[in-house]
């Protein structure tokens, strides 16, 4: 059994395997021994659960997940880590490692194939360069999962967990709030990682909603949200006409029908206003 939080142990394993960290793949491994047990506990890893882990690294979090959950499937892109994981996690018979880019994995099929009869949750210390695309994929795929508990960069935690309608909110915030209830769990200092990143981190949990808000057309809803948030500091009138390619007079008509003050900024709109905007656009904007 390896102590994967001990820098000397990590250095020894990595040098035996000739492994060097890839900055490009966001490889900052956790060395603070208190963090992984907390992520595993708060992430729901326990009896009756199957856990999907994204980016196991050398297996420090995986180890805690395997000790608690019925089954763990860990998806790691860097094939150089596979022989290392084979060594560090050899004792766990309830673990499957998949060597792939998580963005290419059919997670619906994975859940059907691997977790029959189990409740499912996602736990991860995500690679920061693709936090948003991964979170969006996990949410938009409408997976049969209960929660996503993950370490993210502190600024990403602020954005993901911001109230819709606040200055920190972005298109990803709207998607998070639409599909889940976001909770910020605890902060993690940069000294908890090897190598040490230039940013602090936080662990968040997205509790997946059983029922998402009712929108007239979900595809159109997210198209409008993504569009207007690219022009978030403009007025919603300019952002709507600019991003959706419609005349200002038509945008004005849509905003009036939705009951939205056209001088507001997109980032100031609440969820109910965004939903109303989608409904009015569908009627007035004649989206084909
Ligand atoms: N879980 C480990 C820990 O906490 O120490 C490692 C976390 S490290 C921040 C991110 C991990 O994600 C790395 O192992 C990296 O190789 C892996 N990774 C990066 N991009 C990935 C992708 N697209 N799909 C799957 N894994 C990826």
Coordinates of C-alpha atoms and ligand atoms in Angstrom, one line a residue:
X1 CA 0.0 0.0 0.0
X2 CA 1.5 3.3 -1.1
X3 CA 1.2 6.6 0.8
X4 CA 0.3 8.6 -2.3
X5 CA 0.2 11.9 -0.3
X6 CA 3.9 11.6 0.6
X7 CA 6.0 13.7 -1.8
X8 CA 9.0 11.3 -1.3
X9 CA 6.9 8.3 -2.2
X10 CA 5.5 10.1 -5.3
X11 CA 8.9 11.2 -6.5
X12 CA 10.2 7.6 -6.1
X13 CA 7.3 6.1 -8.1
X14 CA 7.5 8.8 -10.8
X15 CA 11.2 8.5 -11.2
X16 CA 11.1 4.7 -11.4
X17 CA 8.6 5.1 -14.3
X18 CA 10.5 7.9 -15.9
X19 CA 7.4 10.1 -15.6
X20 CA 7.5 13.9 -15.9
X21 CA 4.5 16.2 -15.3
X22 CA 2.6 17.5 -18.2
X23 CA 1.5 21.1 -17.7
X24 CA -0.6 20.9 -20.8
X25 CA -2.7 18.1 -19.3
X26 CA -3.2 20.0 -16.0
X27 CA -1.2 17.5 -14.0
X28 CA -1.1 18.9 -10.4
X29 CA -1.4 15.9 -8.1
X30 CA -2.9 16.2 -4.6
X31 CA -0.5 15.8 -1.7
X32 CA -2.6 17.1 1.2
X33 CA -3.7 13.9 2.9
X34 CA -7.0 15.4 4.3
X35 CA -8.4 16.5 0.9
X36 CA -9.1 13.2 -0.9
X37 CA -11.0 11.5 1.9
X38 CA -13.2 14.6 2.2
X39 CA -13.9 14.6 -1.6
X40 CA -14.8 10.9 -1.5
X41 CA -17.1 11.3 1.6
X42 CA -18.8 14.4 0.3
X43 CA -19.0 13.0 -3.2
X44 CA -21.2 10.1 -2.0
X45 CA -18.7 7.3 -2.5
X46 CA -20.2 4.6 -0.3
X47 CA -22.0 1.3 -0.4
X48 CA -24.4 0.9 -3.3
X49 CA -22.5 3.6 -5.4
X50 CA -20.6 3.4 -8.6
X51 CA -18.2 6.3 -9.1
X52 CA -16.8 7.8 -12.3
X53 CA -13.5 9.5 -11.7
X54 CA -12.0 11.8 -14.3
X55 CA -8.2 12.1 -14.4
X56 CA -7.0 9.8 -11.6
X57 CA -3.3 10.9 -12.0
X58 CA -1.3 8.4 -9.9
X59 CA -4.4 7.4 -8.0
X60 CA -4.5 9.3 -4.7
X61 CA -8.3 10.1 -4.9
X62 CA -9.0 6.8 -6.7
X63 CA -7.6 5.0 -3.7
X64 CA -10.1 6.7 -1.4
X65 CA -13.0 6.1 -3.8
X66 CA -12.2 2.4 -4.2
X67 CA -12.1 2.0 -0.5
X68 CA -15.7 3.3 -0.1
X69 CA -17.7 2.7 -3.3
X70 CA -18.9 -0.6 -4.8
X71 CA -17.2 0.2 -8.1
X72 CA -15.0 2.9 -9.6
X73 CA -14.3 3.6 -13.3
X74 CA -11.5 6.1 -13.7
X75 CA -10.9 7.8 -17.1
X76 CA -7.3 9.0 -17.7
X77 CA -6.0 10.5 -20.9
X78 CA -2.3 10.2 -20.3
X79 CA -1.3 6.6 -21.2
X80 CA 2.1 7.1 -19.3
X81 CA 0.1 6.9 -16.1
X82 CA -1.4 3.5 -16.7
X83 CA 1.6 1.4 -15.6
X84 CA 1.9 3.6 -12.5
X85 CA -1.8 3.1 -11.7
X86 CA -1.4 -0.6 -12.2
X87 CA 1.2 -0.5 -9.4
X88 CA -0.3 2.0 -7.0
X89 CA -3.9 0.6 -7.1
X90 CA -3.1 -3.1 -7.7
X91 CA -5.0 -4.1 -4.5
X92 CA -8.4 -2.7 -5.7
X93 CA -10.5 -5.3 -7.5
X94 CA -13.5 -2.9 -7.9
X95 CA -11.6 -0.5 -10.2
X96 CA -11.6 -0.2 -14.0
X97 CA -9.3 2.3 -15.7
X98 CA -10.2 3.6 -19.2
X99 CA -7.4 5.3 -21.2
X100 CA -9.3 8.0 -23.1
X101 CA -10.1 11.7 -23.3
X102 CA -13.2 12.0 -21.2
X103 CA -14.7 14.3 -23.8
X104 CA -14.7 11.4 -26.3
X105 CA -16.3 8.8 -23.9
X106 CA -19.9 7.8 -24.2
X107 CA -20.7 8.2 -20.6
X108 CA -24.4 7.0 -20.9
X109 CA -23.2 3.7 -22.3
X110 CA -20.4 3.5 -19.6
X111 CA -23.0 3.9 -16.9
X112 CA -25.3 1.3 -18.4
X113 CA -22.4 -1.2 -19.0
X114 CA -20.6 -0.7 -15.7
X115 CA -23.0 0.4 -13.0
X116 CA -26.1 -1.7 -13.4
X117 CA -28.1 -1.5 -10.1
X118 CA -25.9 1.1 -8.6
X119 CA -26.4 4.8 -7.8
X120 CA -23.9 6.8 -9.7
X121 CA -21.8 9.9 -8.9
X122 CA -18.8 11.7 -10.4
X123 CA -15.8 12.6 -8.3
X124 CA -12.7 14.3 -9.7
X125 CA -9.9 16.7 -9.4
X126 CA -10.4 18.1 -12.8
X127 CA -7.7 19.2 -15.2
X128 CA -8.2 23.0 -15.1
X129 CA -7.6 23.6 -18.8
X130 CA -11.0 21.9 -19.7
X131 CA -13.1 22.3 -16.5
X132 CA -16.0 24.0 -18.3
X133 CA -16.2 21.6 -21.3
X134 CA -16.2 18.6 -19.0
X135 CA -18.8 20.1 -16.6
X136 CA -21.0 21.0 -19.6
X137 CA -20.7 17.5 -21.0
X138 CA -21.6 15.9 -17.7
X139 CA -24.6 18.1 -17.4
X140 CA -25.9 18.3 -21.0
X141 CA -25.6 14.6 -21.5
X142 CA -28.4 14.2 -18.9
X143 CA -26.6 11.3 -17.3
X144 CA -28.2 9.1 -14.7
X145 CA -25.9 10.6 -12.0
X146 CA -26.8 12.1 -8.6
X147 CA -23.9 14.6 -8.2
X148 CA -20.6 15.9 -9.5
X149 CA -18.1 16.6 -6.8
X150 CA -14.9 18.2 -8.0
X151 CA -11.9 20.3 -7.4
X152 CA -11.8 23.3 -9.6
X153 CA -9.7 26.5 -9.8
X154 CA -11.1 29.0 -7.2
X155 CA -12.2 31.5 -9.9
X156 CA -14.0 28.6 -11.7
X157 CA -15.8 27.7 -8.4
X158 CA -16.9 31.3 -8.1
X159 CA -18.3 31.3 -11.6
X160 CA -19.9 27.9 -11.5
X161 CA -21.6 28.5 -8.1
X162 CA -22.6 32.2 -8.7
X163 CA -26.2 33.1 -8.5
X164 CA -27.7 33.5 -12.0
X165 CA -28.2 37.3 -12.4
X166 CA -25.0 38.3 -10.6
X167 CA -21.8 39.8 -12.1
X168 CA -19.8 36.6 -11.7
X169 CA -22.4 34.6 -13.7
X170 CA -21.6 33.3 -17.2
X171 CA -23.3 31.0 -19.7
X172 CA -21.8 28.0 -17.8
X173 CA -23.4 29.4 -14.6
X174 CA -26.8 29.3 -16.2
X175 CA -26.2 25.7 -17.4
X176 CA -25.1 24.6 -13.9
X177 CA -28.1 26.2 -12.3
X178 CA -30.5 24.8 -14.9
X179 CA -29.3 21.2 -14.4
X180 CA -28.2 21.2 -10.8
X181 CA -27.9 22.9 -7.4
X182 CA -24.4 24.1 -6.9
X183 CA -22.6 24.1 -3.5
X184 CA -19.2 25.3 -2.7
X185 CA -17.8 22.8 -0.2
X186 CA -14.3 23.9 0.9
X187 CA -11.2 25.8 -0.3
X188 CA -7.9 24.1 -1.0
X189 CA -4.6 26.0 -1.0
X190 CA -2.1 25.8 -3.8
X191 CA 0.4 24.2 -1.4
X192 CA -1.8 21.0 -1.4
X193 CA -0.5 20.0 -4.9
X194 CA 2.6 18.8 -6.5
X195 CA 3.8 20.6 -8.6
X196 CA 2.3 23.7 -6.9
X197 CA 0.0 25.6 -9.3
X198 CA -0.2 29.4 -9.4
X199 CA -3.8 29.4 -8.3
X200 CA -5.9 28.3 -5.3
X201 CA -8.6 25.8 -5.6
X202 CA -12.0 24.9 -4.2
X203 CA -14.1 21.8 -4.1
X204 CA -17.7 22.1 -5.3
X205 CA -20.6 19.7 -5.5
X206 CA -23.3 20.0 -8.2
X207 CA -26.4 18.1 -7.0
X208 CA -28.2 17.1 -10.2
X209 CA -31.9 18.2 -10.3
X210 CA -34.5 15.6 -10.9
X211 CA -36.6 18.1 -12.8
X212 CA -35.0 20.9 -14.9
X213 CA -36.9 24.2 -15.4
X214 CA -39.5 24.1 -18.0
X215 CA -38.4 25.9 -21.2
X216 CA -40.2 25.9 -24.5
X217 CA -37.1 24.7 -26.5
X218 CA -34.0 23.6 -24.6
X219 CA -31.7 23.8 -27.7
X220 CA -32.8 27.4 -28.4
X221 CA -32.6 28.3 -24.7
X222 CA -28.9 27.4 -24.6
X223 CA -28.2 29.0 -28.0
X224 CA -29.6 32.3 -26.8
X225 CA -27.8 32.0 -23.4
X226 CA -24.4 31.3 -25.0
X227 CA -25.0 34.0 -27.6
X228 CA -26.0 36.9 -25.2
X229 CA -23.3 36.0 -22.7
X230 CA -20.6 36.4 -25.3
X231 CA -21.7 40.1 -25.2
X232 CA -22.4 40.1 -21.5
X233 CA -21.4 43.7 -20.8
X234 CA -23.6 45.1 -23.6
X235 CA -27.3 45.8 -23.2
X236 CA -29.4 42.8 -23.6
X237 CA -31.0 44.5 -26.6
X238 CA -27.6 44.8 -28.4
X239 CA -26.5 41.4 -27.2
X240 CA -29.7 39.7 -28.5
X241 CA -29.7 41.3 -31.9
X242 CA -25.9 41.0 -32.3
X243 CA -25.6 37.3 -31.2
X244 CA -28.8 36.0 -32.8
X245 CA -28.5 38.0 -36.0
X246 CA -31.9 39.8 -35.8
X247 CA -32.9 43.4 -36.3
X248 CA -32.9 45.6 -33.2
X249 CA -36.6 46.4 -33.7
X250 CA -37.3 42.6 -33.6
X251 CA -35.1 42.1 -30.5
X252 CA -37.0 45.0 -28.8
X253 CA -40.3 43.3 -29.6
X254 CA -39.0 40.0 -28.2
X255 CA -37.8 41.7 -25.0
X256 CA -41.0 43.5 -24.6
X257 CA -43.0 40.3 -25.0
X258 CA -40.7 38.6 -22.4
X259 CA -41.2 41.5 -20.0
X260 CA -37.4 42.3 -19.9
X261 CA -36.0 45.8 -19.6
X262 CA -33.9 46.1 -22.8
X263 CA -31.3 48.3 -21.0
X264 CA -30.3 45.5 -18.7
X265 CA -27.0 43.5 -19.2
X266 CA -27.3 39.8 -20.0
X267 CA -25.4 39.0 -16.8
X268 CA -28.2 40.7 -14.8
X269 CA -31.0 38.4 -16.1
X270 CA -32.5 35.9 -13.7
X271 CA -33.3 32.4 -14.7
X272 CA -37.1 33.2 -15.1
X273 CA -36.2 36.1 -17.4
X274 CA -33.9 33.9 -19.6
X275 CA -36.7 31.3 -19.8
X276 CA -39.2 34.0 -20.8
X277 CA -36.7 35.3 -23.4
X278 CA -36.5 31.9 -25.0
X279 CA -40.3 31.6 -25.0
X280 CA -40.7 35.0 -26.6
X281 CA -37.9 34.4 -29.1
X282 CA -39.5 31.1 -30.2
X283 CA -42.7 32.9 -30.9
X284 CA -41.4 36.2 -32.3
X285 CA -37.9 35.3 -33.5
X286 CA -39.2 32.6 -35.8
X287 CA -36.2 30.5 -35.1
X288 CA -36.1 27.8 -37.8
Ligands
LIG1 N1 -6.7 12.9 -9.5 C1 -5.3 13.2 -9.4 C2 -5.0 13.9 -8.1 O1 -5.9 14.5 -7.5 O2 -3.8 14.0 -7.7 C3 -4.8 14.0 -10.6 C4 -5.6 15.2 -10.9 S1 -4.8 16.3 -12.2 C5 -5.4 17.8 -11.7 C6 -5.8 16.0 -13.6 C7 -5.6 14.6 -14.3 O3 -6.5 14.6 -15.4 C8 -4.3 14.3 -14.8 O4 -4.0 13.0 -14.4 C9 -4.4 14.4 -16.3 O5 -3.5 13.5 -17.0 C10 -5.8 14.0 -16.5 N2 -6.4 14.5 -17.8 C11 -6.1 15.7 -18.4 N3 -7.0 15.8 -19.5 C12 -7.8 14.8 -19.5 C13 -8.9 14.4 -20.3 N4 -9.2 15.2 -21.4 N5 -9.5 13.2 -20.1 C14 -9.2 12.5 -19.0 N6 -8.2 12.8 -18.2 C15 -7.5 13.9 -18.4

